[in-house]
């Protein structure tokens, strides 16, 4: 694995400034979340943008790496509720969906609106497996504090790790993607705890870290333990993690999602919601490529007593990468995909119950 260095960080940043992807550049939250073809009672949504809650960061953060890093796009956030405050962790990138990302924190109150944390970036590259990026935060509350999962991106091509952990079922030619875990007691200062998913499981590429949580952002135990749905990588096989503390995990292969009722292939599970009604259900919200090859969202229904047996499936979802929350009486999520190019805006979406 390439060592973290100022030269490596600078090269990563310069490459990110040249990034453009026609597929991700045209993603719109509305295509997933605004209308559902059908709307069974168990589904959550659809959602409509609330313009009054739009977040716009001002100025650029200080750059603790000293390479002159700046951002032009914010997206893939995670929301958590703390009393009257709404906290949002978000990915900031030099270009939309580029690497060389960092993670920031913003807080909303009804009286004061949005404020960006003066501690930003709260997570940025400090280890070798974060050389190319720290991105896509997912935050959970526990009785002891908070746990944050994020992706560390690094250059896998030609590495000894690539030789040691081959992935014939899910080949990634050039990059490694690690699920990293950090803990905090105040949401601002984070202690990095290392890999959540070991290379024996990830085969150098894993995404997900989707843990059932309630609408305040609290992680919820299922069957006495925390569960993690992994959905991308892992040699092409579905894996479930189990943990007593959200930091130390064991994993086993476990099929849990069947898309034959929709057609298409799974890309990534975005969030798992439970405790939102009295049914004892888990709703899994996910991103997939449909039978026509287009990006799409859907939700799957489970019972907490049988969290891997799919009960129903419906097209339409939030694609809330960091989870849904209830705030000011409504279910919300946030996403920045629809911001005009070069514009740093994050839009919040309320469940449309009309």
CSV table of N, CA, C and O in Angstrom, one decimal, residues 262-313:
chain,number,residue,atom,x,y,z
A,262,UNK,N,-38.1,-7.1,-9.3
A,262,UNK,CA,-37.9,-5.8,-10.0
A,262,UNK,C,-37.2,-6.0,-11.3
A,262,UNK,O,-37.4,-5.2,-12.3
A,263,UNK,N,-36.2,-6.9,-11.3
A,263,UNK,CA,-35.3,-7.0,-12.4
A,263,UNK,C,-34.1,-6.0,-12.2
A,263,UNK,O,-34.3,-5.0,-11.6
A,264,UNK,N,-33.0,-6.4,-12.7
A,264,UNK,CA,-31.8,-5.5,-12.5
A,264,UNK,C,-30.8,-6.0,-11.5
A,264,UNK,O,-30.9,-7.2,-11.0
A,265,UNK,N,-29.8,-5.2,-11.2
A,265,UNK,CA,-28.7,-5.7,-10.3
A,265,UNK,C,-28.5,-4.6,-9.2
A,265,UNK,O,-28.6,-3.4,-9.4
A,266,UNK,N,-28.2,-5.1,-8.0
A,266,UNK,CA,-28.0,-4.2,-6.9
A,266,UNK,C,-26.7,-3.5,-7.0
A,266,UNK,O,-25.7,-4.0,-7.4
A,267,UNK,N,-26.7,-2.2,-6.7
A,267,UNK,CA,-25.5,-1.4,-6.7
A,267,UNK,C,-25.1,-1.1,-5.2
A,267,UNK,O,-23.9,-1.4,-4.8
A,268,UNK,N,-26.0,-0.6,-4.4
A,268,UNK,CA,-25.6,-0.3,-3.0
A,268,UNK,C,-26.8,-0.1,-2.1
A,268,UNK,O,-27.8,0.6,-2.6
A,269,UNK,N,-26.8,-0.7,-0.9
A,269,UNK,CA,-27.9,-0.4,0.0
A,269,UNK,C,-27.5,0.9,0.7
A,269,UNK,O,-26.4,1.2,1.1
A,270,UNK,N,-28.5,1.8,0.9
A,270,UNK,CA,-28.2,3.1,1.4
A,270,UNK,C,-28.6,3.2,2.9
A,270,UNK,O,-27.8,3.8,3.6
A,271,UNK,N,-29.7,2.7,3.3
A,271,UNK,CA,-30.0,2.8,4.8
A,271,UNK,C,-31.0,1.7,5.2
A,271,UNK,O,-31.7,1.1,4.3
A,272,UNK,N,-31.1,1.5,6.5
A,272,UNK,CA,-32.1,0.6,7.0
A,272,UNK,C,-32.8,1.3,8.2
A,272,UNK,O,-32.2,1.8,9.1
A,273,UNK,N,-34.1,1.3,8.1
A,273,UNK,CA,-35.0,2.1,9.0
A,273,UNK,C,-35.8,1.1,9.8
A,273,UNK,O,-36.5,0.2,9.3
A,274,UNK,N,-35.9,1.3,11.2
A,274,UNK,CA,-36.7,0.5,12.0
A,274,UNK,C,-37.3,1.5,13.1
A,274,UNK,O,-36.7,2.5,13.4
A,275,UNK,N,-38.3,1.0,13.8
A,275,UNK,CA,-38.9,1.8,14.8
A,275,UNK,C,-39.7,3.0,14.3
A,275,UNK,O,-40.2,3.8,15.1
A,276,UNK,N,-40.0,3.1,13.0
A,276,UNK,CA,-40.7,4.2,12.5
A,276,UNK,C,-42.2,4.0,12.6
A,276,UNK,O,-43.0,4.9,12.3
A,277,UNK,N,-42.7,2.8,12.9
A,277,UNK,CA,-44.1,2.5,13.1
A,277,UNK,C,-44.2,1.4,14.2
A,277,UNK,O,-43.2,1.0,14.8
A,278,UNK,N,-45.3,0.8,14.3
A,278,UNK,CA,-45.5,-0.2,15.4
A,278,UNK,C,-45.5,-1.6,14.9
A,278,UNK,O,-45.9,-2.5,15.6
A,279,UNK,N,-45.0,-1.8,13.6
A,279,UNK,CA,-45.1,-3.1,13.0
A,279,UNK,C,-44.0,-4.0,13.3
A,279,UNK,O,-44.0,-5.2,12.9
A,280,UNK,N,-42.9,-3.5,13.9
A,280,UNK,CA,-41.7,-4.3,14.1
A,280,UNK,C,-41.0,-4.6,12.8
A,280,UNK,O,-40.3,-5.6,12.6
A,281,UNK,N,-41.0,-3.7,11.9
A,281,UNK,CA,-40.4,-3.9,10.5
A,281,UNK,C,-39.1,-3.2,10.4
A,281,UNK,O,-38.7,-2.3,11.2
A,282,UNK,N,-38.3,-3.7,9.4
A,282,UNK,CA,-37.1,-3.0,8.9
A,282,UNK,C,-37.4,-2.7,7.5
A,282,UNK,O,-37.8,-3.6,6.7
A,283,UNK,N,-37.1,-1.5,7.0
A,283,UNK,CA,-37.2,-1.1,5.6
A,283,UNK,C,-35.8,-0.8,5.1
A,283,UNK,O,-35.2,0.1,5.7
A,284,UNK,N,-35.4,-1.5,4.1
A,284,UNK,CA,-34.1,-1.4,3.5
A,284,UNK,C,-34.3,-0.6,2.3
A,284,UNK,O,-35.0,-0.9,1.4
A,285,UNK,N,-33.5,0.6,2.2
A,285,UNK,CA,-33.6,1.5,1.0
A,285,UNK,C,-32.3,1.3,0.2
A,285,UNK,O,-31.3,1.3,0.8
A,286,UNK,N,-32.5,1.0,-1.1
A,286,UNK,CA,-31.3,0.7,-1.9
A,286,UNK,C,-31.3,1.2,-3.3
A,286,UNK,O,-32.3,1.6,-3.8
A,287,UNK,N,-30.1,1.2,-3.9
A,287,UNK,CA,-29.8,1.8,-5.2
A,287,UNK,C,-29.4,0.6,-6.1
A,287,UNK,O,-28.7,-0.3,-5.7
A,288,UNK,N,-30.1,0.6,-7.3
A,288,UNK,CA,-29.8,-0.5,-8.2
A,288,UNK,C,-29.9,0.0,-9.6
A,288,UNK,O,-30.3,1.1,-9.9
A,289,UNK,N,-29.4,-0.9,-10.5
A,289,UNK,CA,-29.6,-0.6,-12.0
A,289,UNK,C,-30.7,-1.5,-12.5
A,289,UNK,O,-30.6,-2.7,-12.4
A,290,UNK,N,-31.7,-0.9,-13.0
A,290,UNK,CA,-32.9,-1.6,-13.4
A,290,UNK,C,-32.7,-2.4,-14.7
A,290,UNK,O,-31.6,-2.4,-15.3
A,291,UNK,N,-33.8,-3.1,-15.1
A,291,UNK,CA,-33.6,-4.0,-16.3
A,291,UNK,C,-33.3,-3.3,-17.5
A,291,UNK,O,-32.7,-3.9,-18.5
A,292,UNK,N,-33.6,-2.0,-17.6
A,292,UNK,CA,-33.2,-1.2,-18.8
A,292,UNK,C,-31.9,-0.5,-18.7
A,292,UNK,O,-31.5,0.2,-19.6
A,293,UNK,N,-31.2,-0.8,-17.6
A,293,UNK,CA,-29.9,-0.2,-17.4
A,293,UNK,C,-29.8,1.1,-16.7
A,293,UNK,O,-28.7,1.7,-16.5
A,294,UNK,N,-31.0,1.7,-16.3
A,294,UNK,CA,-31.0,3.0,-15.6
A,294,UNK,C,-30.9,2.8,-14.1
A,294,UNK,O,-31.2,1.8,-13.5
A,295,UNK,N,-30.3,3.9,-13.5
A,295,UNK,CA,-30.2,3.9,-12.1
A,295,UNK,C,-31.6,4.0,-11.5
A,295,UNK,O,-32.5,4.7,-12.0
A,296,UNK,N,-31.9,3.3,-10.4
A,296,UNK,CA,-33.2,3.3,-9.8
A,296,UNK,C,-33.1,3.1,-8.3
A,296,UNK,O,-32.0,2.7,-7.8
A,297,UNK,N,-34.1,3.4,-7.5
A,297,UNK,CA,-34.2,3.1,-6.1
A,297,UNK,C,-35.4,2.3,-5.8
A,297,UNK,O,-36.4,2.3,-6.5
A,298,UNK,N,-35.2,1.5,-4.7
A,298,UNK,CA,-36.4,0.7,-4.2
A,298,UNK,C,-36.2,0.5,-2.7
A,298,UNK,O,-35.2,0.8,-2.1
A,299,UNK,N,-37.3,-0.1,-2.1
A,299,UNK,CA,-37.3,-0.5,-0.7
A,299,UNK,C,-37.7,-1.9,-0.6
A,299,UNK,O,-38.5,-2.4,-1.4
A,300,UNK,N,-37.1,-2.6,0.4
A,300,UNK,CA,-37.5,-4.0,0.8
A,300,UNK,C,-37.9,-4.0,2.2
A,300,UNK,O,-37.4,-3.3,3.1
A,301,UNK,N,-38.9,-4.9,2.5
A,301,UNK,CA,-39.5,-5.0,3.8
A,301,UNK,C,-39.0,-6.3,4.5
A,301,UNK,O,-39.0,-7.4,3.9
A,302,UNK,N,-38.7,-6.2,5.8
A,302,UNK,CA,-38.3,-7.3,6.6
A,302,UNK,C,-39.0,-7.2,8.0
A,302,UNK,O,-39.5,-6.1,8.4
A,303,UNK,N,-39.0,-8.2,8.8
A,303,UNK,CA,-39.4,-8.2,10.2
A,303,UNK,C,-38.2,-8.3,11.0
A,303,UNK,O,-37.2,-9.0,10.7
A,304,UNK,N,-38.2,-7.5,12.2
A,304,UNK,CA,-37.0,-7.5,13.0
A,304,UNK,C,-36.7,-8.9,13.6
A,304,UNK,O,-35.6,-9.2,14.0
A,305,UNK,N,-37.7,-9.8,13.6
A,305,UNK,CA,-37.5,-11.2,14.1
A,305,UNK,C,-36.9,-12.1,13.1
A,305,UNK,O,-36.5,-13.2,13.4
A,306,UNK,N,-36.9,-11.6,11.8
A,306,UNK,CA,-36.3,-12.4,10.7
A,306,UNK,C,-35.7,-11.4,9.7
A,306,UNK,O,-36.3,-11.2,8.6
A,307,UNK,N,-34.6,-10.8,10.0
A,307,UNK,CA,-34.1,-9.6,9.3
A,307,UNK,C,-33.5,-9.9,7.9
A,307,UNK,O,-33.0,-9.0,7.3
A,308,UNK,N,-33.4,-11.2,7.5
A,308,UNK,CA,-32.8,-11.5,6.2
A,308,UNK,C,-33.9,-12.1,5.2
A,308,UNK,O,-33.5,-12.4,4.1
A,309,UNK,N,-35.1,-12.3,5.7
A,309,UNK,CA,-36.1,-12.9,4.8
A,309,UNK,C,-37.0,-11.7,4.3
A,309,UNK,O,-37.7,-11.1,5.0
A,310,UNK,N,-36.8,-11.5,3.0
A,310,UNK,CA,-37.5,-10.4,2.4
A,310,UNK,C,-39.0,-10.7,2.3
A,310,UNK,O,-39.4,-11.7,1.7
A,311,UNK,N,-39.9,-9.7,2.7
A,311,UNK,CA,-41.3,-9.9,2.7
A,311,UNK,C,-42.0,-9.2,1.5
A,311,UNK,O,-43.0,-9.6,1.1
A,312,UNK,N,-41.4,-8.1,1.1
A,312,UNK,CA,-42.0,-7.3,0.0
A,312,UNK,C,-40.9,-6.4,-0.6
A,312,UNK,O,-39.9,-6.2,0.0
A,313,UNK,N,-41.3,-5.9,-1.8
A,313,UNK,CA,-40.3,-5.1,-2.6
A,313,UNK,C,-41.1,-4.1,-3.3
A,313,UNK,O,-42.2,-4.4,-3.8
